[in-house]
Each structure stands twice: as C-alpha cells, then as structure tokens.
mmCIF file of C-alpha atoms and ligand atoms in Angstrom:
data_model
loop_
_atom_site.group_PDB
_atom_site.id
_atom_site.type_symbol
_atom_site.label_atom_id
_atom_site.label_comp_id
_atom_site.label_asym_id
_atom_site.label_seq_id
_atom_site.Cartn_x
_atom_site.Cartn_y
_atom_site.Cartn_z
ATOM 1 C CA MET A 9 95.192 121.409 113.991
ATOM 2 C CA THR A 10 93.626 123.381 111.195
ATOM 3 C CA GLN A 11 93.775 120.538 108.690
ATOM 4 C CA ALA A 12 92.729 117.850 111.113
ATOM 5 C CA SER A 13 89.442 119.550 111.708
ATOM 6 C CA SER A 14 88.480 119.196 108.049
ATOM 7 C CA ASN A 15 86.351 116.082 107.470
ATOM 8 C CA ASN A 16 88.483 113.871 105.354
ATOM 9 C CA ILE A 17 91.666 113.940 107.421
ATOM 10 C CA LEU A 18 92.468 110.831 109.445
ATOM 11 C CA LEU A 19 95.945 111.615 110.714
ATOM 12 C CA ASP A 20 97.633 114.959 111.312
ATOM 13 C CA ILE A 21 101.234 114.996 112.477
ATOM 14 C CA SER A 22 102.399 118.454 113.361
ATOM 15 C CA ASP A 23 106.035 119.430 113.972
ATOM 16 C CA VAL A 24 106.945 116.200 115.711
ATOM 17 C CA THR A 25 110.467 115.629 116.984
ATOM 18 C CA LYS A 26 111.989 112.576 118.653
ATOM 19 C CA SER A 27 115.452 112.041 120.101
ATOM 20 C CA TYR A 28 117.257 109.047 121.527
ATOM 21 C CA GLY A 29 119.726 110.537 124.001
ATOM 22 C CA ASN A 30 121.651 113.191 122.056
ATOM 23 C CA PHE A 31 120.612 111.812 118.689
ATOM 24 C CA GLN A 32 117.661 113.498 117.028
ATOM 25 C CA ALA A 33 115.934 110.784 114.978
ATOM 26 C CA LEU A 34 113.004 112.989 113.827
ATOM 27 C CA LYS A 35 113.630 116.685 113.233
ATOM 28 C CA GLY A 36 110.206 118.282 112.872
ATOM 29 C CA ILE A 37 107.856 116.080 110.872
ATOM 30 C CA SER A 38 104.516 117.475 109.664
ATOM 31 C CA LEU A 39 102.040 115.725 107.406
ATOM 32 C CA THR A 40 98.370 114.927 107.014
ATOM 33 C CA MET A 41 96.789 111.747 105.748
ATOM 34 C CA ARG A 42 93.309 111.355 104.293
ATOM 35 C CA GLN A 43 90.774 108.642 105.165
ATOM 36 C CA GLY A 44 91.321 105.579 102.962
ATOM 37 C CA GLU A 45 94.718 106.757 101.813
ATOM 38 C CA ILE A 46 97.784 104.515 101.508
ATOM 39 C CA ILE A 47 101.032 106.309 102.287
ATOM 40 C CA SER A 48 104.298 104.433 101.798
ATOM 41 C CA VAL A 49 107.289 105.724 103.733
ATOM 42 C CA LEU A 50 110.578 105.262 101.900
ATOM 43 C CA GLY A 51 114.098 106.181 102.860
ATOM 44 C CA PRO A 52 117.535 104.832 103.660
ATOM 45 C CA SER A 53 118.248 102.762 106.735
ATOM 46 C CA GLY A 54 118.268 104.878 109.895
ATOM 47 C CA CYS A 55 116.343 107.854 108.423
ATOM 48 C CA GLY A 56 113.584 107.533 111.043
ATOM 49 C CA LYS A 57 110.862 105.526 109.266
ATOM 50 C CA SER A 58 110.193 103.071 112.092
ATOM 51 C CA THR A 59 110.469 105.807 114.713
ATOM 52 C CA LEU A 60 107.687 107.702 112.943
ATOM 53 C CA LEU A 61 105.560 104.567 112.695
ATOM 54 C CA GLN A 62 106.025 103.831 116.395
ATOM 55 C CA LEU A 63 104.925 107.337 117.297
ATOM 56 C CA VAL A 64 101.735 106.901 115.274
ATOM 57 C CA ALA A 65 101.161 103.476 116.859
ATOM 58 C CA GLY A 66 101.612 104.863 120.356
ATOM 59 C CA LEU A 67 104.617 102.658 121.131
ATOM 60 C CA SER A 68 106.714 105.749 121.688
ATOM 61 C CA GLN A 69 106.087 109.387 122.657
ATOM 62 C CA PRO A 70 107.185 112.540 120.775
ATOM 63 C CA ASP A 71 109.509 115.056 122.461
ATOM 64 C CA ASP A 72 107.636 117.869 120.808
ATOM 65 C CA GLY A 73 104.724 118.428 118.435
ATOM 66 C CA THR A 74 101.269 116.867 118.212
ATOM 67 C CA ILE A 75 99.744 113.748 116.688
ATOM 68 C CA TRP A 76 96.037 113.874 115.941
ATOM 69 C CA LEU A 77 94.282 110.671 114.914
ATOM 70 C CA GLY A 78 90.700 110.184 113.852
ATOM 71 C CA GLY A 79 88.973 112.341 116.425
ATOM 72 C CA GLY A 80 91.417 113.681 118.903
ATOM 73 C CA ILE A 81 94.972 114.307 119.989
ATOM 74 C CA VAL A 82 96.709 111.012 120.709
ATOM 75 C CA ALA A 83 100.198 112.262 121.533
ATOM 76 C CA THR A 84 102.101 115.319 122.645
ATOM 77 C CA ALA A 85 105.206 115.585 124.821
ATOM 78 C CA LYS A 86 102.864 115.623 127.810
ATOM 79 C CA SER A 87 100.096 113.206 126.917
ATOM 80 C CA LEU A 88 99.931 109.788 125.339
ATOM 81 C CA VAL A 89 96.932 107.680 124.340
ATOM 82 C CA PRO A 90 98.053 104.013 124.565
ATOM 83 C CA PRO A 91 98.165 101.849 121.408
ATOM 84 C CA GLU A 92 95.086 99.793 122.270
ATOM 85 C CA LYS A 93 92.951 102.926 122.554
ATOM 86 C CA ARG A 94 93.976 104.421 119.189
ATOM 87 C CA GLY A 95 92.110 102.131 116.800
ATOM 88 C CA VAL A 96 95.293 101.234 114.959
ATOM 89 C CA ASN A 97 96.732 97.802 114.225
ATOM 90 C CA MET A 98 100.256 97.025 113.235
ATOM 91 C CA VAL A 99 101.757 94.282 111.050
ATOM 92 C CA PHE A 100 105.445 93.717 111.668
ATOM 93 C CA GLN A 101 108.195 92.282 109.543
ATOM 94 C CA ASP A 102 108.264 89.083 111.620
ATOM 95 C CA TYR A 103 104.415 88.812 111.656
ATOM 96 C CA ALA A 104 104.382 88.335 115.468
ATOM 97 C CA LEU A 105 101.714 85.609 115.323
ATOM 98 C CA TRP A 106 100.935 83.611 118.448
ATOM 99 C CA PRO A 107 102.832 80.378 117.641
ATOM 100 C CA HIS A 108 100.741 78.143 119.901
ATOM 101 C CA MET A 109 97.410 79.381 118.525
ATOM 102 C CA SER A 110 95.745 78.160 115.341
ATOM 103 C CA VAL A 111 95.155 80.436 112.360
ATOM 104 C CA MET A 112 91.530 80.799 113.471
ATOM 105 C CA ASP A 113 92.469 81.673 117.060
ATOM 106 C CA ASN A 114 95.040 84.197 115.894
ATOM 107 C CA ILE A 115 92.476 85.969 113.727
ATOM 108 C CA GLU A 116 89.771 85.816 116.421
ATOM 109 C CA TYR A 117 92.090 87.051 119.167
ATOM 110 C CA GLY A 118 91.272 90.759 118.934
ATOM 111 C CA LEU A 119 87.588 90.093 118.339
ATOM 112 C CA LYS A 120 87.304 88.027 121.531
ATOM 113 C CA ARG A 121 88.929 90.851 123.473
ATOM 114 C CA MET A 122 86.338 93.188 121.969
ATOM 115 C CA LYS A 123 83.694 90.710 123.196
ATOM 116 C CA LEU A 124 82.100 90.527 119.773
ATOM 117 C CA GLY A 125 79.043 88.199 119.502
ATOM 118 C CA LYS A 126 79.706 84.707 118.104
ATOM 119 C CA GLU A 127 77.632 85.281 114.972
ATOM 120 C CA GLU A 128 79.329 88.503 113.962
ATOM 121 C CA MET A 129 82.728 87.064 114.838
ATOM 122 C CA ASN A 130 82.148 84.059 112.562
ATOM 123 C CA ALA A 131 80.980 86.316 109.757
ATOM 124 C CA ARG A 132 84.044 88.578 110.004
ATOM 125 C CA VAL A 133 86.511 85.710 110.285
ATOM 126 C CA GLY A 134 84.878 83.854 107.391
ATOM 127 C CA GLU A 135 85.135 86.967 105.208
ATOM 128 C CA LEU A 136 88.796 87.470 106.079
ATOM 129 C CA LEU A 137 89.677 83.805 105.506
ATOM 130 C CA SER A 138 88.174 84.117 102.070
ATOM 131 C CA LEU A 139 89.654 87.543 101.232
ATOM 132 C CA LEU A 140 93.131 86.393 102.224
ATOM 133 C CA HIS A 141 92.860 82.929 100.657
ATOM 134 C CA LEU A 142 93.292 81.127 103.978
ATOM 135 C CA GLU A 143 90.348 78.723 103.731
ATOM 136 C CA GLY A 144 91.306 75.203 104.733
ATOM 137 C CA LEU A 145 94.172 76.414 106.925
ATOM 138 C CA GLU A 146 92.038 77.438 109.931
ATOM 139 C CA LYS A 147 93.320 74.713 112.273
ATOM 140 C CA ARG A 148 97.020 74.955 111.418
ATOM 141 C CA LEU A 149 99.557 76.496 113.767
ATOM 142 C CA PRO A 150 101.797 79.300 112.409
ATOM 143 C CA PRO A 151 104.937 77.082 112.228
ATOM 144 C CA GLN A 152 102.963 74.808 109.889
ATOM 145 C CA LEU A 153 102.452 77.651 107.384
ATOM 146 C CA SER A 154 104.637 79.123 104.642
ATOM 147 C CA GLY A 155 106.006 82.670 104.993
ATOM 148 C CA GLY A 156 103.375 84.048 102.626
ATOM 149 C CA GLN A 157 100.559 82.262 104.504
ATOM 150 C CA GLN A 158 101.832 83.577 107.856
ATOM 151 C CA GLN A 159 101.913 87.047 106.372
ATOM 152 C CA ARG A 160 98.301 86.687 105.264
ATOM 153 C CA VAL A 161 97.255 85.558 108.745
ATOM 154 C CA ALA A 162 98.999 88.589 110.264
ATOM 155 C CA ILE A 163 97.099 90.878 107.911
ATOM 156 C CA ALA A 164 93.796 89.096 108.585
ATOM 157 C CA ARG A 165 94.364 89.393 112.336
ATOM 158 C CA ALA A 166 95.126 93.090 112.005
ATOM 159 C CA LEU A 167 92.077 93.725 109.797
ATOM 160 C CA ALA A 168 89.663 91.755 111.998
ATOM 161 C CA THR A 169 89.067 94.537 114.486
ATOM 162 C CA ARG A 170 88.470 97.033 111.648
ATOM 163 C CA PRO A 171 91.105 99.516 112.668
ATOM 164 C CA LYS A 172 90.978 103.183 111.659
ATOM 165 C CA LEU A 173 94.517 102.822 110.433
ATOM 166 C CA MET A 174 96.790 99.918 109.543
ATOM 167 C CA LEU A 175 100.485 100.346 110.199
ATOM 168 C CA LEU A 176 102.790 98.104 108.196
ATOM 169 C CA ASP A 177 106.484 97.919 109.055
ATOM 170 C CA GLU A 178 108.434 96.212 106.245
ATOM 171 C CA PRO A 179 105.626 93.650 105.967
ATOM 172 C CA LEU A 180 107.075 91.741 103.015
ATOM 173 C CA SER A 181 110.788 91.801 103.679
ATOM 174 C CA ASN A 182 110.932 88.196 104.917
ATOM 175 C CA LEU A 183 109.352 86.810 101.776
ATOM 176 C CA ASP A 184 111.178 85.682 98.663
ATOM 177 C CA MET A 185 111.151 87.898 95.578
ATOM 178 C CA ARG A 186 108.298 86.161 93.713
ATOM 179 C CA LEU A 187 106.018 86.109 96.735
ATOM 180 C CA ARG A 188 106.822 89.740 97.524
ATOM 181 C CA VAL A 189 105.697 90.826 94.076
ATOM 182 C CA GLU A 190 102.513 88.749 94.379
ATOM 183 C CA MET A 191 101.703 89.874 97.922
ATOM 184 C CA ARG A 192 102.244 93.585 97.374
ATOM 185 C CA THR A 193 99.714 93.623 94.538
ATOM 186 C CA GLU A 194 97.267 91.538 96.544
ATOM 187 C CA MET A 195 97.628 93.791 99.585
ATOM 188 C CA ALA A 196 97.120 96.953 97.552
ATOM 189 C CA CYS A 197 93.927 95.517 95.981
ATOM 190 C CA LEU A 198 92.638 94.296 99.347
ATOM 191 C CA PHE A 199 93.189 97.575 101.194
ATOM 192 C CA ARG A 200 91.581 99.576 98.384
ATOM 193 C CA LYS A 201 88.607 97.207 98.259
ATOM 194 C CA LEU A 202 88.087 97.576 102.005
ATOM 195 C CA GLY A 203 88.824 101.330 101.980
ATOM 196 C CA ILE A 204 91.414 100.855 104.738
ATOM 197 C CA SER A 205 93.870 103.661 105.522
ATOM 198 C CA VAL A 206 97.443 102.380 105.566
ATOM 199 C CA PHE A 207 100.744 103.850 106.722
ATOM 200 C CA HIS A 208 103.376 101.568 105.278
ATOM 201 C CA VAL A 209 107.130 101.562 105.846
ATOM 202 C CA THR A 210 109.425 99.931 103.325
ATOM 203 C CA HIS A 211 112.952 99.966 101.917
ATOM 204 C CA ASP A 212 111.712 98.858 98.537
ATOM 205 C CA PRO A 213 110.655 101.539 96.007
ATOM 206 C CA ASP A 214 108.856 98.917 93.877
ATOM 207 C CA GLU A 215 106.760 97.877 96.869
ATOM 208 C CA ALA A 216 105.939 101.528 97.569
ATOM 209 C CA PHE A 217 104.962 102.108 93.936
ATOM 210 C CA ALA A 218 102.713 99.050 93.958
ATOM 211 C CA MET A 219 100.899 100.093 97.125
ATOM 212 C CA ALA A 220 100.880 103.833 97.643
ATOM 213 C CA ASP A 221 98.618 106.758 96.830
ATOM 214 C CA ARG A 222 101.424 108.990 98.057
ATOM 215 C CA LEU A 223 105.075 108.418 98.856
ATOM 216 C CA LEU A 224 106.688 109.927 101.915
ATOM 217 C CA ILE A 225 110.411 110.101 101.215
ATOM 218 C CA MET A 226 112.493 110.616 104.342
ATOM 219 C CA ARG A 227 116.147 111.328 104.928
ATOM 220 C CA ALA A 228 118.023 111.935 108.165
ATOM 221 C CA GLY A 229 114.899 112.550 110.249
ATOM 222 C CA ARG A 230 113.212 114.922 107.804
ATOM 223 C CA ILE A 231 110.719 114.711 104.951
ATOM 224 C CA ASP A 232 112.381 115.141 101.567
ATOM 225 C CA GLN A 233 109.190 114.770 99.554
ATOM 226 C CA LEU A 234 105.540 113.845 100.052
ATOM 227 C CA ASP A 235 103.719 113.425 96.789
ATOM 228 C CA THR A 236 102.099 110.981 94.370
ATOM 229 C CA PRO A 237 104.386 108.228 93.064
ATOM 230 C CA GLU A 238 104.213 109.753 89.584
ATOM 231 C CA GLN A 239 105.212 113.202 90.765
ATOM 232 C CA CYS A 240 108.059 111.827 92.907
ATOM 233 C CA PHE A 241 109.243 109.848 89.889
ATOM 234 C CA LYS A 242 109.023 112.736 87.410
ATOM 235 C CA ARG A 243 110.124 115.559 89.676
ATOM 236 C CA PRO A 244 112.212 114.178 92.542
ATOM 237 C CA ALA A 245 112.565 117.042 95.005
ATOM 238 C CA SER A 246 116.137 116.332 96.062
ATOM 239 C CA ARG A 247 119.119 114.300 94.975
ATOM 240 C CA TRP A 248 118.130 111.726 97.594
ATOM 241 C CA SER A 249 114.628 111.379 96.178
ATOM 242 C CA ALA A 250 116.101 111.199 92.682
ATOM 243 C CA SER A 251 118.366 108.367 93.689
ATOM 244 C CA LEU A 252 115.479 106.456 95.333
ATOM 245 C CA MET A 253 113.451 106.993 92.161
ATOM 246 C CA GLY A 254 116.116 105.227 90.102
ATOM 247 C CA ALA A 255 118.130 108.232 88.842
ATOM 248 C CA PHE A 256 121.371 106.557 89.897
ATOM 249 C CA ASN A 257 123.611 108.420 87.487
ATOM 250 C CA THR A 258 125.106 111.478 89.184
ATOM 251 C CA LEU A 259 127.531 113.743 87.357
ATOM 252 C CA LYS A 260 129.235 116.694 89.052
ATOM 253 C CA GLY A 261 129.435 119.997 87.220
ATOM 254 C CA LYS A 262 128.980 123.760 87.313
ATOM 255 C CA ILE A 263 125.553 125.297 86.916
ATOM 256 C CA ILE A 264 126.105 128.083 84.414
ATOM 257 C CA ASP A 265 122.543 129.235 83.840
ATOM 258 C CA HIS A 266 119.558 129.015 86.025
ATOM 259 C CA THR A 267 115.917 129.988 85.474
ATOM 260 C CA ILE A 268 112.658 129.079 87.183
ATOM 261 C CA ASN A 269 112.256 125.702 85.520
ATOM 262 C CA ARG A 270 115.529 124.988 83.819
ATOM 263 C CA SER A 271 119.214 124.935 84.472
ATOM 264 C CA VAL A 272 122.224 124.504 82.274
ATOM 265 C CA ILE A 273 125.089 122.550 83.718
ATOM 266 C CA GLN A 274 128.607 122.170 82.458
ATOM 267 C CA ILE A 275 130.100 118.700 82.815
ATOM 268 C CA GLY A 276 133.753 118.893 81.813
ATOM 269 C CA ASN A 277 133.609 120.784 78.528
ATOM 270 C CA GLN A 278 130.071 119.731 77.667
ATOM 271 C CA THR A 279 126.866 121.530 78.545
ATOM 272 C CA LEU A 280 123.503 119.950 79.208
ATOM 273 C CA GLN A 281 120.091 121.290 80.041
ATOM 274 C CA GLY A 282 117.785 119.884 82.674
ATOM 275 C CA ILE A 283 114.766 120.613 84.803
ATOM 276 C CA VAL A 284 114.955 121.955 88.332
ATOM 277 C CA PRO A 285 112.572 119.826 90.365
ATOM 278 C CA THR A 286 113.010 121.847 93.559
ATOM 279 C CA ALA A 287 111.088 125.107 93.763
ATOM 280 C CA LYS A 288 113.902 126.388 95.948
ATOM 281 C CA SER A 289 116.525 125.886 93.258
ATOM 282 C CA GLY A 290 114.385 127.481 90.615
ATOM 283 C CA THR A 291 113.552 130.664 92.426
ATOM 284 C CA ASN A 292 116.972 132.157 91.988
ATOM 285 C CA SER A 293 118.371 133.119 88.614
ATOM 286 C CA GLY A 294 121.844 132.868 90.142
ATOM 287 C CA HIS A 295 124.970 134.953 89.923
ATOM 288 C CA GLY A 296 128.047 133.222 88.615
ATOM 289 C CA SER A 297 128.427 129.459 88.322
ATOM 290 C CA LYS A 298 127.664 127.154 91.208
ATOM 291 C CA ASP A 299 128.537 123.570 91.934
ATOM 292 C CA GLY A 300 125.721 121.320 90.860
ATOM 293 C CA LEU A 301 124.694 117.765 90.149
ATOM 294 C CA LEU A 302 123.082 116.289 87.071
ATOM 295 C CA MET A 303 121.074 113.149 87.837
ATOM 296 C CA PHE A 304 119.266 110.799 85.466
ATOM 297 C CA ARG A 305 118.168 107.205 84.988
ATOM 298 C CA PRO A 306 120.421 104.838 83.009
ATOM 299 C CA GLU A 307 117.410 103.945 80.824
ATOM 300 C CA GLU A 308 116.981 107.539 79.628
ATOM 301 C CA LEU A 309 120.173 107.785 77.570
ATOM 302 C CA LYS A 310 119.862 107.063 73.847
ATOM 303 C CA PRO A 311 122.830 106.685 71.497
ATOM 304 C CA VAL A 312 122.663 109.344 68.741
ATOM 305 C CA PRO A 313 124.900 110.359 65.813
ATOM 306 C CA MET A 314 127.888 112.320 67.042
ATOM 307 C CA GLN A 315 127.795 116.092 66.332
ATOM 308 C CA GLU A 316 131.458 116.558 66.997
ATOM 309 C CA ASN A 317 132.138 119.515 64.747
ATOM 310 C CA SER A 318 129.084 121.531 65.621
ATOM 311 C CA ASN A 319 129.995 125.001 66.840
ATOM 312 C CA ASP A 320 126.885 125.044 68.879
ATOM 313 C CA ASP A 321 127.399 122.246 71.281
ATOM 314 C CA SER A 322 126.000 124.505 73.987
ATOM 315 C CA VAL A 323 122.608 123.015 74.722
ATOM 316 C CA ASN A 324 122.001 119.962 72.584
ATOM 317 C CA ASN A 325 121.815 117.593 75.524
ATOM 318 C CA GLN A 326 124.389 115.286 74.109
ATOM 319 C CA LEU A 327 127.075 113.711 76.136
ATOM 320 C CA ILE A 328 130.167 112.114 74.650
ATOM 321 C CA VAL A 329 131.031 108.908 76.468
ATOM 322 C CA HIS A 330 133.506 106.047 76.252
ATOM 323 C CA ILE A 331 132.009 102.611 76.746
ATOM 324 C CA LEU A 332 134.099 100.660 79.252
ATOM 325 C CA HIS A 333 132.123 97.466 79.652
ATOM 326 C CA CYS A 334 128.735 96.053 78.675
ATOM 327 C CA SER A 335 126.845 93.089 80.119
ATOM 328 C CA PHE A 336 123.539 91.365 79.432
ATOM 329 C CA GLU A 337 120.897 91.740 82.141
ATOM 330 C CA GLY A 338 118.083 89.556 80.898
ATOM 331 C CA THR A 339 115.894 91.943 78.937
ATOM 332 C CA LYS A 340 118.429 94.719 78.310
ATOM 333 C CA TRP A 341 122.148 95.495 78.264
ATOM 334 C CA ARG A 342 123.873 97.593 80.904
ATOM 335 C CA ALA A 343 126.993 99.494 79.891
ATOM 336 C CA VAL A 344 129.449 101.159 82.228
ATOM 337 C CA ALA A 345 130.721 104.303 80.534
ATOM 338 C CA GLU A 346 132.854 107.337 81.292
ATOM 339 C CA THR A 347 132.414 110.989 80.309
ATOM 340 C CA GLU A 348 135.312 112.806 78.643
ATOM 341 C CA CYS A 349 136.116 114.311 82.036
ATOM 342 C CA GLY A 350 136.345 110.860 83.589
ATOM 343 C CA GLN A 351 133.031 110.563 85.468
ATOM 344 C CA LYS A 352 131.377 107.122 85.501
ATOM 345 C CA LEU A 353 127.792 106.486 84.440
ATOM 346 C CA TYR A 354 125.527 103.604 83.422
ATOM 347 C CA ILE A 355 123.560 103.221 80.219
ATOM 348 C CA VAL A 356 120.772 100.660 79.914
ATOM 349 C CA HIS A 357 120.069 99.852 76.291
ATOM 350 C CA GLU A 358 118.171 97.345 74.158
ATOM 351 C CA THR A 359 121.242 96.265 72.206
ATOM 352 C CA PRO A 360 124.857 95.807 73.353
ATOM 353 C CA LEU A 361 127.204 98.808 73.221
ATOM 354 C CA ALA A 362 130.738 97.926 72.192
ATOM 355 C CA ALA A 363 133.420 98.299 74.853
ATOM 356 C CA GLY A 364 136.111 100.740 73.722
ATOM 357 C CA GLU A 365 133.718 102.760 71.547
ATOM 358 C CA ARG A 366 133.466 106.544 71.852
ATOM 359 C CA MET A 367 129.899 107.650 71.210
ATOM 360 C CA ALA A 368 127.289 110.359 71.746
ATOM 361 C CA VAL A 369 124.243 109.779 73.896
ATOM 362 C CA CYS A 370 121.262 112.082 74.226
ATOM 363 C CA LEU A 371 119.487 112.841 77.504
ATOM 364 C CA PRO A 372 115.898 114.159 77.240
ATOM 365 C CA LEU A 373 115.567 117.446 79.055
ATOM 366 C CA GLN A 374 112.578 116.316 81.169
ATOM 367 C CA SER A 375 114.595 113.360 82.469
ATOM 368 C CA ALA A 376 117.643 115.397 83.448
ATOM 369 C CA TYR A 377 117.409 116.642 87.021
ATOM 370 C CA ILE A 378 119.719 119.397 88.142
ATOM 371 C CA TYR A 379 120.345 120.173 91.802
ATOM 372 C CA ARG A 380 122.554 122.817 93.317
ATOM 373 C CA ASP A 381 124.953 121.483 95.897
ATOM 374 C CA GLU A 382 123.874 124.149 98.353
ATOM 375 C CA ASP A 383 120.243 122.985 98.147
ATOM 376 C CA GLU A 384 121.260 119.724 99.748
ATOM 377 C CA ARG A 385 121.206 119.784 103.478
HETATM 378 P P1 LIG B 419 115.700 100.859 109.080
HETATM 379 O O1 LIG B 419 115.210 101.038 107.679
HETATM 380 O O2 LIG B 419 117.118 100.371 109.127
HETATM 381 O O3 LIG B 419 114.765 100.050 109.917
HETATM 382 P P2 LIG B 419 114.634 103.369 110.007
HETATM 383 O O4 LIG B 419 114.566 104.407 108.949
HETATM 384 O O5 LIG B 419 113.373 102.673 110.344
HETATM 385 O O6 LIG B 419 115.788 102.345 109.691
HETATM 386 P P3 LIG B 419 114.717 104.058 112.785
HETATM 387 O O7 LIG B 419 114.619 102.668 113.293
HETATM 388 O O8 LIG B 419 113.539 104.928 112.924
HETATM 389 O O9 LIG B 419 115.241 104.099 111.287
HETATM 390 O O10 LIG B 419 115.950 104.753 113.521
HETATM 391 C C1 LIG B 419 116.308 106.105 113.279
HETATM 392 C C2 LIG B 419 117.596 106.382 114.014
HETATM 393 O O11 LIG B 419 117.365 106.337 115.409
HETATM 394 C C3 LIG B 419 118.688 105.375 113.717
HETATM 395 O O12 LIG B 419 119.924 106.060 113.654
HETATM 396 C C4 LIG B 419 118.662 104.449 114.919
HETATM 397 O O13 LIG B 419 119.949 103.930 115.193
HETATM 398 C C5 LIG B 419 118.203 105.375 116.026
HETATM 399 N N1 LIG B 419 117.395 104.652 117.031
HETATM 400 C C6 LIG B 419 116.248 104.002 116.805
HETATM 401 N N2 LIG B 419 115.762 103.469 117.949
HETATM 402 C C7 LIG B 419 116.636 103.785 118.918
HETATM 403 C C8 LIG B 419 116.700 103.532 120.313
HETATM 404 N N3 LIG B 419 115.752 102.863 120.961
HETATM 405 N N4 LIG B 419 117.783 104.022 120.981
HETATM 406 C C9 LIG B 419 118.749 104.723 120.364
HETATM 407 N N5 LIG B 419 118.726 105.012 119.041
HETATM 408 C C10 LIG B 419 117.698 104.547 118.318
#
C-alpha cells in the first residue's frame, strides 16, 4: 500500500487474483489509478476485463491480493466492503434503468436513498438534465426513449450521487455506430469537466482512445501494458498490444541482430530493421538467430522504386511484395499482398495498387515492431 498512501491515488490494486473453479481469470493484477483519471481497459473477449471491474465494484471478492479505494482497503480474500459502501457507481451495457420509473425518478433514485434535501436534489438533477441534454424528457419512461437517451439517463443516474469512481462496462456497445462516436466524445468531455475518475471497460480501441488518459491492455488474466494511448500506439509492449493498436500485419522471421532498441529480422531472403518495444526483448544482445515476428500497420507501407540489384539489401527496410487484390474502402484502397516467401499482408494506400504487380514497399523503422517469440507468454 505504499502508493495508495500518496495523496493523489484513488485506487490501488495489488497482486489480485480471481478464479472460477479451476480457471484462473485474473493472474496477479497490480495497478494504481489517480484521482480524476480515466482508464480504459481493453482486451480480447474472456481476458478478464469484467472480472476486474466487478472486483473494483465489490460485486465479487478476490482470492488473493488487496484492493484499496479512496481511503481504505475495500477487498482482500478475507474482507469485503459491499458495493453500496464503496462510493462507486456502475453503468452497464444494458443501462439497467428502472423501466416503470420516469427519467426524473431514475435520476433521483440514489439521491432519495441518500435522503438529500429537496432543494439540493432539484439543483443536482437540473444540472444533470442539462449536462446530458435530457431536458424535456423528465416524465418519459425508459421504453419511450431512444438507446442514446437511455444511455444518457443511466450516466446521469450514476453521476447523481457524486461517486468517487464511475465504472463503465461496455457502456456504448448497444448503440449504433454514429451514436457511439457521438456519445464517446460527449462522455469524455463530461467526465473531464466534472473531474470524475472513470474505470471503463470496452472492446473498442477507438472508444478507448476517445476516452482514456491511460489504456490498460489485458490478455489472459494479466496486464500486457498500462500506458498513455500515444505510448501504447507507438510502442506496443507485446504482439497482442500491437494487434489491438492496429498493427495487424504479422510476418514470421528470424531475428538476426538484436540491440537495446533495435532488431534486424530476416523475412524469407529479405532483412528489415525495427524497434523493440519491450524492454525485455531489448536487454539481450542475443546469440544466434531466434524466431521472431515483425508487426506493422497496413497504412505504414509506402511503395518505393525497386532496388533489386543493390548488393546491400541488408537493412534498407524494403520489402518486395506481389499484389494479389485491391479494393476501394471509401477514403483509401486496401491491397492484399504476399511477400516473396509467401506470407500475406495488407497495404492501405491512397491510390489503387495493380493486382499482379511485383513492387517494393518501404516500412519506416519506427513503425516496425519486432518481438521475439519467446517473449510471448
Ligand atoms: P468479454 O469481453 O467477452 O465480456 P471479459 O474480458 O470481460 O470478456 P470476463 O467476463 O472477465 O472476460 O471473464 C474472464 C474469464 O472468466 C472468461 O473465460 C469467462 O468465461 C470466465 N468467467 C467469468 N465469469 C465466470 C463465472 N461466473 N463462472 C465461471 N467462469 C467465469
């Protein structure tokens, strides 16, 4: 609890594990969260995002470790502070509004339980109705509202009691695409304006980017990376983070040189240089070649003049590819291509690339991420 005792920390999760029967859903999670911070938890289905959220909410108890929230320990394997005594509120995917209560009654619900005076209650509700653009809808029942309006009511209800921490579990996943984009920006602005701390679970990297101060990237019950969105994007700490951050292209090769910050990887008979985003990978200069992966975003490849006869094709970061197919995607073209050694990749480009063509593409070193196979758990 060293960190929790410093002033600015709201939440300190220390070495928390959680199993369901023989299945360990969380395998030793530790993190701290600052007051007013928005953390978005990202990761594939089943990686333990909701389990972590439920532990913070108090809906479930850890098998081991400690959760400290706002002023004291709220959960260990032996003690559990119930949800209503933690000062947290949760907004679920399905909103969980009371269907028989009006918008006004839904928002006032928690305040009445707190026995707040009528004047203060009216002031708070009025402010929330205005902040969440719900004026004029006070008397409607939830089934008489659109998905986006119901979502706003759920957020207003959760904010009304001024929780220490808001927990959001896939809050936008029931909305259509346009509304999701609109709502995620609105929510981010609202939470920042109110200085609310938010722990937010989502499948959607774009939603996480729009909302978060830091991303918590999870995989198989562990934390892969906890960092600012920019840092996760520029230096994804594992192949799983890289893939979530849009580096969908993955080529297998042999790492033939390896220094603190850079690696050289051989893909077929071509060599490319890249950065080593994991400290672990970079600490070893390596003996002999090792299996590795080169990952990069389809948007990063740029067609360049072919340097076929150059003797020094060692580290020019060019890849010779055959274009198999190219289709229009609205603003850009997406080509499916193949390396000379038969590995598939995508290229996103401003102009169409002709199917059947053999061409050179260049990959900027800073956008080429190299991981050793053995670094992946
Ligand atoms: P999703 O994105 O699909 O909601 P998630 O990352 O939130 O997934 P969790 O719901 O935390 O994942 O589940 C983590 C793992 O624990 C999954 O393999 C899930 O099947 C399992 N699990 C979750 N709840 C229970 C439970 N009550 N009993 C048994 N296994 C469970």
